[in-house]
Amino acid sequence: MELYLTAFQQAISALWAYKGRTLLTMLGIVIGIGTIIVMVSIGQGANQAIQDQINKMGTNLLYAISGSSKKGGVRGGHGSQPSLRLKDIDAIRRLCPSIKEISYQINGAVQSVAENKNWGSPLQGSVPAYASITSWTLQEGEFINDRHLKTVANVAVLGSVVAENLFEPGSSVVGRKIRLKNVPFTVIGTLTSKGRTPDGRDADDVVIIPYTTAVRKIMGRALPGMVHFILVSAHSKELVPRAKWEMEIALRQSHRIPENGDDDFIVGTLDEFADAATESTAIMRLLLIAVASISLVVGGIGIMNIMLVTVTERTREIGVRMAIGAREKDILTQFLVESITMSVVGGILGTVIGIATSRVISEIAGWPTIISPESIVIATFFSGLIGIFFGFYPARKASRLDPIDALHHE
Amino acid sequence: MPSPIIQLEGIRRIFPMGDETVEALKGIDLTIHEKEFVAIMGTSGSGKSTLMHIMGLLDSLSEGRYNLDGEDVSAISRDKRAEIRNQKIGFIFQSFNLLSRSSALENVELPMLYRRPAISGRREKALKALEMVGLENRSDHEPRQLSGGQQQRVAIARALVNEPPIILADEPTGNLDSRTGDDILGLLTSLNEQGITIIIVTHDPDIGGKAKRRIVLRDGNIEQDETN
């Protein structure tokens, strides 16, 4: 142990004696490790941003929409034959143990009229579970509850865009009256802003009323029990694929689709959006890390080169050490410690510069970056590995010198 | 009569030189006893350096038997040779061979760092060795801050620190002026009086004259072996 400590002290003083040369040699490692730290922090920041976006939509979500229809050889597109009904909801409740919460809705468009302003927006006839599934919180007031649903109440919850366009900004809107298709409604809450949905719509431009109210009082043409969109949450992320399978079986059964018949509905998951986005950042990151790794290898070769020079320059010293009793292992250790010290110090410098650079990038470009402790530990460990790998050959060469030749080296 | 410390029997050392071979030692028989002060002399090419390398376990022998301090060391491994060098032989070189970036004290400590099993109190032992050569107040000086004679004294302290029974000196005064050289020889003589076997390799007849025993080599054979 003490030999290692002495070897380390000697390594430091030997490296310090040639400061400029040591610094230049370390540069390859500094740049390589620095680049990796920056790339990983940007990649993790991007992933986190995507994950946040997805969490904002709600977690572990699946949806079902009506599928295509075929009538006398004419195939309509998706939703051409609204096939989802309230009885499907009951079937899902009965047959899908992996599903935690179910929300269903009917969609339309509506012109909302307040005292002196009006605003056209999508309308959603929804149920209480919608808010919890999408983790959508309220800015003010409350969401639709079961009593509203049962009593077909004339209540509305407004998205922030609708609220801003109907009422003076900053004023409380709970309890205010609006009219939808000449039916009076009381505003019971406003939603917090969510920004854009993955398909580019403004999620906040919406009026939400109870499903029953929408079917019976607003959507004149709607078939009784018709559902446009079913949104469910699975108990966990792992259960999402299973929940999808259960839901397909439940819907096929509910729609009495024969064994070989085509589905008249589509079940999908929101993770599909996320996977695509994560994959593209991962590929980008992998490419950049590959480039950084090449710079690490080049840096390692630089270390090997300078260690070979050092061994040649200090051949005489090696001979003296051998004469007074250094064994092969002692000489090997001494030069390995030297190359490891050089690469680890380079790695630490690279890490510090990498962290600083990520901060600057965050600041200037506005990209989120995350420095994880793991990446620092891995970077340090990896630079140590480079020191061992590229330092081994020169150190072994030193340890194998013949003591007499080494002593008489000029 | 003191017991033998170095016993060489029929030592031959053959070096390959391209297609031919050169026989540097052609069968040396030599016994050196404890507390002897021996000068090994000869012109260059006589084989005196090769003999010193073999006695110092820096080189292996081609043929013959070598008994060092009661142990047969004719055919032992590299690491074992390093271990015996570390504990039984102190080396002194013509060009001092101190580590240039280390202080006198660190230089003297060095042989103890390679000692197995490790020993404690290294600093004190190194200081004591520096005291024996009269340099206790130069312990923090680096070699370039010391005169040639002082550097050779540090080298002697380094050779002494593991308390070896033998000191092997290769032209120890070769790089020194005659007065300083005499000081160094005086120091070696006093160490010999304290019981250490001293072997000096030199081509200088003056130094040879000061030794108690002179062994002269010529063409790989002992030509002359005389004791005062």
XYZ file of C-alpha atoms in Angstrom:
638
model
C 0.000 0.000 0.000
C 2.718 2.391 0.989
C 4.562 1.552 -2.179
C 1.524 2.690 -4.171
C 1.387 5.893 -2.184
C 5.072 6.548 -2.823
C 4.609 5.614 -6.464
C 1.770 8.120 -6.614
C 3.882 10.877 -5.021
C 6.715 10.102 -7.408
C 4.271 10.097 -10.311
C 3.000 13.531 -9.328
C 6.504 14.974 -9.039
C 7.596 13.344 -12.310
C 4.531 14.693 -14.126
C 4.958 18.091 -12.478
C 8.563 18.276 -13.648
C 7.242 18.272 -17.236
C 4.090 20.340 -16.732
C 3.670 21.481 -20.315
C 4.230 18.061 -21.805
C 1.903 16.434 -19.267
C -0.858 18.945 -19.977
C -0.611 18.485 -23.749
C -0.681 14.722 -23.329
C -3.745 14.902 -21.129
C -5.560 17.130 -23.616
C -6.895 14.197 -25.641
C -8.447 12.672 -22.538
C -9.743 16.050 -21.373
C -11.508 16.649 -24.691
C -12.834 13.091 -24.943
C -14.228 12.937 -21.425
C -15.491 16.525 -21.637
C -17.386 15.754 -24.848
C -18.955 12.637 -23.369
C -20.057 14.505 -20.243
C -21.639 17.254 -22.360
C -23.346 14.789 -24.718
C -24.727 12.652 -21.936
C -26.002 15.672 -20.045
C -27.736 17.063 -23.133
C -29.173 13.645 -23.971
C -30.459 13.126 -20.463
C -31.875 16.614 -20.405
C -33.719 15.955 -23.677
C -35.047 12.630 -22.430
C -36.234 14.258 -19.249
C -37.995 16.962 -21.254
C -39.744 14.334 -23.363
C -40.670 12.354 -20.284
C -42.061 15.468 -18.641
C -44.116 16.178 -21.747
C -45.512 12.656 -21.624
C -46.185 12.784 -17.912
C -48.070 16.012 -18.542
C -50.384 14.077 -20.874
C -50.876 11.470 -18.192
C -49.020 8.298 -17.356
C -49.503 4.711 -18.601
C -52.235 5.778 -20.994
C -54.076 3.796 -23.667
C -56.837 4.978 -25.929
C -59.479 3.464 -28.156
C -61.155 5.091 -31.147
C -63.612 3.840 -33.720
C -62.083 1.962 -36.611
C -62.823 1.811 -40.329
C -66.037 0.484 -41.708
C -66.853 -1.427 -44.881
C -70.258 -1.097 -46.475
C -70.843 -2.846 -49.788
C -67.197 -2.705 -50.770
C -66.689 0.945 -49.786
C -64.151 1.234 -47.039
C -64.425 4.356 -44.950
C -61.530 5.701 -42.937
C -61.028 5.445 -39.234
C -64.033 6.710 -37.333
C -66.240 6.631 -40.448
C -68.468 4.271 -38.581
C -68.641 5.364 -34.953
C -68.543 1.964 -33.327
C -67.794 2.684 -29.687
C -70.737 2.687 -27.284
C -71.340 2.980 -23.565
C -71.731 -0.796 -23.366
C -68.057 -1.040 -24.407
C -67.148 0.896 -21.279
C -68.984 -1.701 -19.181
C -67.184 -4.490 -21.070
C -63.786 -2.899 -20.386
C -64.668 -2.445 -16.704
C -65.619 -6.125 -16.484
C -62.887 -7.731 -18.554
C -59.745 -5.698 -18.105
C -58.064 -6.204 -14.683
C -54.924 -4.334 -15.782
C -56.863 -1.144 -16.286
C -57.120 1.275 -13.412
C -59.340 4.110 -14.581
C -61.586 4.599 -17.574
C -62.691 7.831 -19.112
C -64.814 8.243 -22.216
C -65.943 11.232 -24.138
C -67.900 12.603 -27.002
C -66.375 15.400 -29.030
C -67.847 18.292 -30.878
C -67.418 21.972 -31.506
C -69.305 24.773 -29.873
C -69.620 28.519 -29.821
C -69.502 29.699 -26.204
C -71.214 32.965 -25.349
C -70.438 34.939 -22.203
C -71.882 38.342 -21.296
C -70.343 40.313 -24.109
C -67.849 37.954 -25.771
C -68.040 34.714 -27.643
C -65.479 32.088 -28.632
C -65.561 28.960 -30.774
C -63.723 25.916 -29.465
C -63.823 22.136 -29.331
C -66.387 20.753 -26.907
C -65.841 17.645 -24.882
C -68.573 15.659 -23.122
C -66.528 13.932 -20.479
C -66.538 12.081 -17.158
C -64.844 12.734 -13.767
C -62.043 10.189 -14.408
C -60.739 12.303 -17.290
C -59.026 14.813 -15.000
C -57.221 12.188 -12.922
C -56.170 10.041 -15.919
C -54.639 13.003 -17.701
C -53.329 14.395 -14.375
C -54.941 17.664 -15.327
C -55.291 19.971 -12.376
C -57.607 22.905 -11.919
C -56.564 26.494 -11.849
C -59.732 27.380 -10.013
C -62.948 25.665 -8.897
C -63.691 21.975 -9.394
C -63.988 19.363 -12.173
C -67.141 17.518 -13.226
C -68.251 14.995 -10.584
C -70.538 11.943 -10.592
C -73.525 13.952 -9.385
C -73.212 16.286 -12.364
C -73.180 13.248 -14.613
C -76.205 11.679 -13.001
C -78.286 14.835 -12.867
C -77.336 15.914 -16.409
C -76.194 19.201 -14.891
C -75.575 22.316 -16.975
C -72.046 22.880 -15.740
C -68.865 23.578 -17.715
C -65.139 23.464 -17.058
C -63.113 25.813 -19.267
C -59.636 25.405 -20.703
C -57.409 28.400 -19.991
C -57.576 29.683 -23.585
C -61.381 29.678 -23.571
C -61.501 31.333 -20.153
C -59.128 34.100 -21.309
C -61.185 34.720 -24.421
C -64.560 34.845 -22.713
C -63.705 36.776 -19.576
C -61.324 39.567 -18.570
C -57.928 38.058 -17.749
C -57.252 37.687 -14.042
C -60.884 37.756 -12.958
C -62.490 34.804 -11.195
C -64.780 32.893 -13.554
C -66.252 30.258 -11.231
C -69.995 30.799 -10.919
C -70.181 32.907 -14.075
C -72.785 32.023 -16.683
C -72.174 31.095 -20.292
C -74.442 29.780 -23.010
C -73.727 26.867 -25.303
C -76.179 26.501 -28.186
C -78.522 28.738 -26.233
C -78.452 26.431 -23.231
C -77.312 28.235 -20.066
C -74.349 26.720 -18.216
C -72.590 27.604 -14.989
C -68.784 27.620 -15.046
C -67.544 25.435 -12.178
C -63.811 25.457 -12.851
C -60.897 26.384 -15.105
C -58.030 24.084 -16.015
C -54.339 24.798 -15.673
C -52.506 25.417 -18.939
C -51.042 22.303 -20.618
C -49.655 23.720 -23.827
C -49.752 21.858 -27.072
C -50.690 18.243 -27.536
C -48.261 15.942 -29.416
C -50.308 16.443 -32.590
C -50.026 20.201 -32.365
C -53.486 21.158 -31.130
C -53.858 23.580 -28.256
C -54.945 21.420 -25.335
C -56.190 24.485 -23.451
C -58.695 25.497 -26.119
C -61.555 23.334 -24.868
C -64.882 23.402 -23.053
C -65.648 20.317 -20.966
C -69.175 19.448 -19.864
C -70.656 16.227 -18.406
C -71.007 13.408 -20.947
C -74.708 13.002 -20.268
C -75.362 16.700 -20.712
C -73.462 16.733 -23.984
C -75.346 13.768 -25.416
C -78.792 14.865 -24.369
C -78.687 18.639 -24.614
C -75.948 19.722 -27.013
C -75.139 17.047 -29.610
C -78.501 16.800 -31.254
C -77.430 14.302 -33.845
C -75.482 12.007 -31.539
C -76.677 8.439 -31.380
C -77.670 7.414 -27.888
C -74.709 5.928 -25.993
C -72.185 6.900 -28.647
C -68.539 7.406 -27.529
C -65.837 9.007 -29.663
C -62.824 8.388 -27.542
C -61.988 6.084 -24.682
C -58.970 6.929 -22.568
C -57.800 4.494 -19.892
C -54.824 4.178 -17.575
C -53.059 0.920 -16.760
C -51.990 0.109 -13.220
C -48.338 0.419 -14.163
C -46.073 1.083 -17.129
C -45.260 -2.630 -17.352
C -48.933 -3.497 -17.625
C -49.557 -1.220 -20.617
C -49.064 -3.953 -23.270
C -51.238 -6.357 -21.299
C -53.916 -3.724 -20.838
C -53.895 -3.130 -24.601
C -54.445 -6.839 -25.240
C -57.244 -7.060 -22.639
C -58.943 -4.021 -24.082
C -58.879 -5.439 -27.622
C -60.444 -8.689 -26.402
C -63.110 -6.819 -24.419
C -64.023 -4.637 -27.385
C -64.118 -7.554 -29.843
C -66.393 -9.415 -27.474
C -68.599 -6.399 -26.901
C -68.829 -5.794 -30.674
C -69.427 -9.514 -31.357
C -66.640 -9.663 -33.921
C -66.152 -13.216 -35.205
C -62.794 -15.025 -34.798
C -61.536 -14.028 -38.256
C -63.255 -10.645 -38.463
C -61.468 -7.278 -38.629
C -61.485 -4.959 -35.629
C -63.812 -1.980 -36.024
C -61.804 -0.027 -33.482
C -58.207 0.917 -32.778
C -56.430 0.612 -29.469
C -53.182 2.504 -29.052
C -50.808 3.736 -26.400
C -49.377 7.194 -25.851
C -45.949 5.704 -25.168
C -45.623 5.180 -28.903
C -45.080 8.912 -29.300
C -42.507 8.916 -26.586
C -40.586 5.900 -27.847
C -40.037 7.472 -31.238
C -38.788 10.690 -29.717
C -36.510 8.944 -27.210
C -35.110 6.709 -29.905
C -34.072 9.579 -32.131
C -32.235 11.366 -29.313
C -30.606 8.073 -28.313
C -29.255 7.531 -31.830
C -27.893 11.060 -31.948
C -26.275 10.616 -28.565
C -24.747 7.294 -29.533
C -23.160 8.854 -32.608
C -21.614 11.674 -30.626
C -20.359 9.307 -27.943
C -18.768 7.204 -30.677
C -16.902 10.308 -31.890
C -15.874 11.161 -28.321
C -14.655 7.598 -27.798
C -12.385 7.929 -30.801
C -10.908 11.043 -29.242
C -10.404 9.044 -26.013
C -8.545 6.338 -27.900
C -6.378 8.977 -29.580
C -5.770 10.509 -26.147
C -4.813 7.089 -24.818
C -2.321 6.616 -27.637
C -0.874 10.027 -26.731
C -0.370 8.809 -23.180
C 1.246 5.611 -24.402
C 3.570 7.603 -26.617
C 4.698 9.961 -23.870
C 5.112 7.074 -21.434
C 7.408 5.334 -23.915
C 9.455 8.552 -24.120
C 9.519 8.763 -20.323
C 10.689 5.178 -19.968
C 13.508 5.808 -22.432
C 14.516 9.040 -20.708
C 14.536 7.388 -17.316
C 16.196 4.121 -18.277
C 19.153 4.901 -16.027
C 16.839 5.594 -13.089
C 15.076 2.267 -13.728
C 18.484 0.548 -13.665
C 19.370 2.162 -10.330
C 16.025 1.158 -8.836
C 16.546 -2.391 -10.024
C 20.091 -2.503 -8.623
C 18.908 -1.479 -5.174
C 16.184 -4.111 -5.182
C 13.113 -3.072 -7.202
C 11.370 -6.137 -8.604
C 9.614 -6.239 -11.984
C 6.305 -5.646 -10.265
C 7.608 -2.528 -8.499
C 8.750 -0.907 -11.746
C 5.543 -1.923 -13.530
C 3.472 -0.412 -10.722
C 5.451 2.811 -10.728
C 4.918 3.539 -14.419
C 1.324 2.327 -14.437
C 0.525 4.647 -11.536
C 2.090 7.451 -13.547
C -0.029 6.833 -16.653
C -3.179 6.286 -14.593
C -2.543 9.508 -12.695
C -2.180 11.340 -15.989
C -5.373 9.915 -17.491
C -7.468 10.260 -14.337
C -6.366 13.850 -13.799
C -7.220 14.408 -17.489
C -10.578 12.736 -16.884
C -11.338 14.931 -13.870
C -10.326 18.061 -15.793
C -12.526 16.902 -18.680
C -15.430 16.311 -16.305
C -15.107 19.779 -14.789
C -14.880 21.392 -18.231
C -17.767 19.215 -19.455
C -20.006 20.291 -16.572
C -19.127 23.941 -17.111
C -19.824 23.600 -20.855
C -23.209 21.959 -20.234
C -24.141 24.812 -17.926
C -23.153 27.338 -20.580
C -25.140 25.439 -23.235
C -28.165 25.364 -20.934
C -27.789 29.066 -20.375
C -27.215 30.144 -23.991
C -29.184 27.632 -26.065
C -31.848 27.085 -23.440
C -31.544 23.292 -23.707
C -32.162 21.414 -20.538
C -29.069 19.495 -19.398
C -28.752 17.024 -16.560
C -25.413 16.064 -14.979
C -25.896 12.702 -13.343
C -23.464 11.488 -10.675
C -23.283 8.204 -12.605
C -21.822 9.903 -15.665
C -19.102 11.497 -13.507
C -18.243 8.195 -11.835
C -18.224 6.364 -15.169
C -16.074 9.054 -16.797
C -13.485 8.866 -14.017
C -13.522 5.083 -14.027
C -13.201 5.013 -17.802
C -10.258 7.412 -17.833
C -8.551 5.215 -15.239
C -9.126 2.261 -17.524
C -7.494 4.152 -20.407
C -4.477 4.836 -18.192
C -4.140 1.140 -17.404
C -4.732 -0.011 -20.966
C -2.389 2.408 -22.715
C 0.112 2.611 -19.863
C 0.596 -1.119 -19.608
C 2.828 -1.594 -22.627
C 5.350 1.133 -21.693
C 5.315 0.069 -18.022
C 5.897 -3.557 -18.963
C 8.711 -2.499 -21.247
C 10.316 -0.651 -18.328
C 9.917 -3.569 -15.941
C 11.513 -5.985 -18.415
C 14.691 -3.941 -18.890
C 17.954 -5.654 -18.135
C 19.438 -3.982 -15.032
C 22.950 -3.799 -16.487
C 21.844 -2.331 -19.826
C 19.636 0.120 -17.975
C 22.454 1.208 -15.646
C 24.812 1.841 -18.526
C 22.226 3.710 -20.608
C 23.485 7.163 -21.549
C 39.398 -16.972 10.553
C 36.175 -15.232 9.366
C 33.733 -17.312 7.320
C 33.534 -16.983 3.526
C 30.824 -14.607 2.273
C 31.367 -14.920 -1.474
C 32.370 -18.250 -2.992
C 32.765 -18.536 -6.748
C 33.599 -21.902 -8.320
C 34.364 -22.290 -12.017
C 32.379 -19.213 -13.019
C 32.060 -18.782 -16.769
C 30.101 -16.070 -18.533
C 29.536 -16.364 -22.259
C 27.870 -13.622 -24.322
C 26.515 -14.246 -27.793
C 27.914 -11.683 -30.244
C 26.184 -12.104 -33.550
C 27.214 -15.512 -34.868
C 30.116 -15.845 -32.435
C 30.324 -15.947 -28.683
C 32.562 -14.008 -26.366
C 33.725 -15.626 -23.167
C 34.069 -12.784 -20.657
C 34.901 -15.014 -17.696
C 36.726 -18.239 -18.330
C 36.329 -20.124 -15.084
C 36.862 -17.971 -12.026
C 37.482 -19.542 -8.632
C 37.416 -16.957 -5.890
C 36.574 -16.816 -2.215
C 36.074 -13.551 -0.318
C 35.674 -13.675 3.456
C 33.670 -11.450 5.759
C 35.231 -8.056 6.587
C 37.690 -8.213 3.686
C 38.584 -5.077 1.718
C 39.160 -6.236 -1.857
C 40.057 -4.339 -5.010
C 39.247 -5.999 -8.314
C 41.481 -4.569 -10.992
C 42.197 -4.987 -14.625
C 42.122 -3.158 -17.926
C 38.911 -2.666 -19.811
C 37.886 -5.935 -21.401
C 39.593 -7.934 -18.663
C 36.236 -9.126 -17.360
C 36.275 -7.145 -14.098
C 32.912 -5.490 -14.819
C 31.304 -8.798 -15.697
C 32.672 -10.296 -12.498
C 31.246 -7.409 -10.499
C 27.837 -7.815 -12.192
C 27.812 -11.484 -11.332
C 28.910 -10.944 -7.741
C 26.260 -8.190 -7.440
C 23.563 -10.507 -8.818
C 22.881 -8.065 -11.650
C 23.827 -10.724 -14.176
C 23.360 -14.465 -14.301
C 26.234 -16.860 -14.855
C 26.604 -19.300 -17.735
C 28.423 -22.002 -15.799
C 29.733 -22.597 -12.295
C 28.512 -22.157 -8.741
C 27.992 -19.022 -6.698
C 27.471 -19.140 -2.944
C 26.538 -15.828 -1.339
C 26.408 -15.566 2.452
C 25.763 -19.293 2.763
C 23.094 -19.418 0.056
C 23.407 -20.981 -3.394
C 22.432 -18.210 -5.830
C 23.723 -19.860 -9.027
C 20.299 -20.180 -10.635
C 17.604 -18.059 -9.012
C 14.782 -15.988 -10.487
C 14.984 -12.298 -11.417
C 12.765 -11.273 -8.511
C 14.728 -13.381 -6.029
C 17.943 -11.734 -7.258
C 16.323 -8.313 -6.712
C 15.392 -9.310 -3.179
C 18.923 -10.482 -2.323
C 20.474 -7.361 -3.902
C 18.133 -5.303 -1.771
C 19.139 -6.927 1.507
C 22.714 -8.142 1.091
C 24.485 -5.810 -1.320
C 24.906 -2.055 -1.285
C 25.859 -0.576 -4.669
C 28.005 2.470 -5.241
C 28.475 3.755 -8.787
C 30.993 5.958 -10.517
C 28.361 8.523 -11.484
C 26.541 8.400 -8.109
C 23.197 7.580 -9.775
C 20.985 9.486 -7.385
C 17.372 10.287 -8.357
C 17.657 13.902 -9.440
C 14.221 15.102 -8.362
C 14.330 13.505 -4.919
C 15.972 14.901 -1.778
C 19.013 13.242 -0.209
C 16.757 11.735 2.451
C 14.310 10.323 -0.135
C 17.208 8.849 -2.071
C 18.483 7.116 1.051
C 14.976 5.851 1.882
C 14.540 4.266 -1.536
C 16.082 0.794 -0.843
C 13.802 0.422 2.194
C 10.742 1.031 0.013
C 11.555 -2.095 -1.963
C 12.231 -4.167 1.124
C 9.932 -7.164 1.778
C 8.534 -7.536 4.337
C 8.175 -3.781 4.787
C 9.987 -2.190 7.705
C 8.964 0.716 9.902
C 10.952 3.731 11.031
C 12.361 4.348 7.581
C 12.860 8.065 8.059
C 14.898 7.559 11.235
C 16.996 4.837 9.630
C 17.669 7.051 6.588
C 18.663 9.960 8.825
C 20.996 7.687 10.757
C 22.630 6.524 7.530
C 23.096 10.158 6.442
C 24.656 10.829 9.834
C 27.141 7.996 9.272
C 28.385 9.761 6.120
C 28.323 13.189 7.780
C 25.447 14.698 5.784
C 22.666 14.814 8.385
C 22.239 18.563 7.798
C 21.856 18.151 4.013
C 18.951 15.724 4.140
C 16.490 17.976 2.289
C 18.937 18.963 -0.474
C 18.417 17.671 -3.987
C 21.447 16.133 -5.751
C 22.075 19.207 -7.925
C 22.498 21.268 -4.726
C 25.291 18.947 -3.540
C 28.943 18.643 -4.589
C 30.197 15.479 -6.246
C 31.726 14.215 -3.024
C 28.543 14.914 -1.108
C 26.498 13.115 -3.771
C 28.739 10.071 -3.455
C 28.291 10.199 0.318
C 24.505 10.185 -0.160
C 24.967 7.173 -2.446
C 27.008 5.452 0.275
C 24.295 6.213 2.839
C 21.789 4.676 0.396
C 23.999 1.603 0.079
C 24.243 1.305 3.882
C 20.642 1.843 4.863
C 19.455 -1.750 4.573
C 22.535 -2.837 6.572
C 23.930 -5.205 3.933
C 27.005 -7.308 4.727
C 28.637 -6.361 1.418
C 29.244 -3.093 -0.410
C 30.106 -3.259 -4.098
C 31.657 -0.073 -5.461
C 32.218 0.424 -9.178
C 34.969 3.067 -9.678
C 33.606 5.071 -6.717
C 36.214 7.831 -7.104
C 36.255 7.929 -10.889
C 34.252 11.168 -11.124
C 35.902 12.898 -8.172
C 39.072 14.949 -7.724
C 41.845 13.142 -5.869
C 41.287 14.782 -2.473
C 37.555 14.081 -2.443
C 38.315 10.612 -3.755
C 40.586 10.030 -0.788
C 37.801 11.148 1.574
C 35.438 8.652 0.007
C 38.025 5.889 0.237
C 38.584 6.837 3.883
C 34.868 6.533 4.507
C 34.791 3.102 2.874
C 37.804 2.056 4.948
C 36.103 3.071 8.180
C 32.945 1.163 7.130
C 35.165 -1.854 6.530
C 36.580 -1.457 10.033
C 32.988 -1.588 11.311
C 32.644 -5.027 9.752
C 31.301 -4.526 6.240
C 32.911 -6.420 3.385
C 34.008 -3.900 0.746
C 34.677 -4.816 -2.882
C 35.920 -2.045 -5.151
C 36.214 -2.446 -8.891
C 38.793 -0.061 -10.313
C 41.514 0.369 -12.878
C 43.322 2.894 -10.687
C 46.486 1.326 -9.126
C 46.542 3.984 -6.360
C 43.198 2.810 -5.037
C 44.225 -0.797 -5.483
C 47.253 -0.045 -3.327
C 45.030 1.037 -0.457
C 43.040 -2.205 -0.461
C 44.119 -5.112 1.720
C 43.712 -7.565 -1.135
C 44.140 -7.046 -4.856
C 42.711 -9.334 -7.502
C 43.878 -8.573 -11.029
C 41.920 -9.932 -13.972
C 43.218 -10.437 -17.471
C 41.276 -11.881 -20.384
C 38.660 -13.440 -18.183
C 41.073 -15.117 -15.791
C 42.507 -14.166 -12.424
C 46.084 -13.167 -13.151
C 47.145 -12.133 -9.696
C 45.652 -12.357 -6.186
C 47.772 -10.780 -3.468
C 47.104 -9.716 0.096
C 49.090 -7.081 1.992
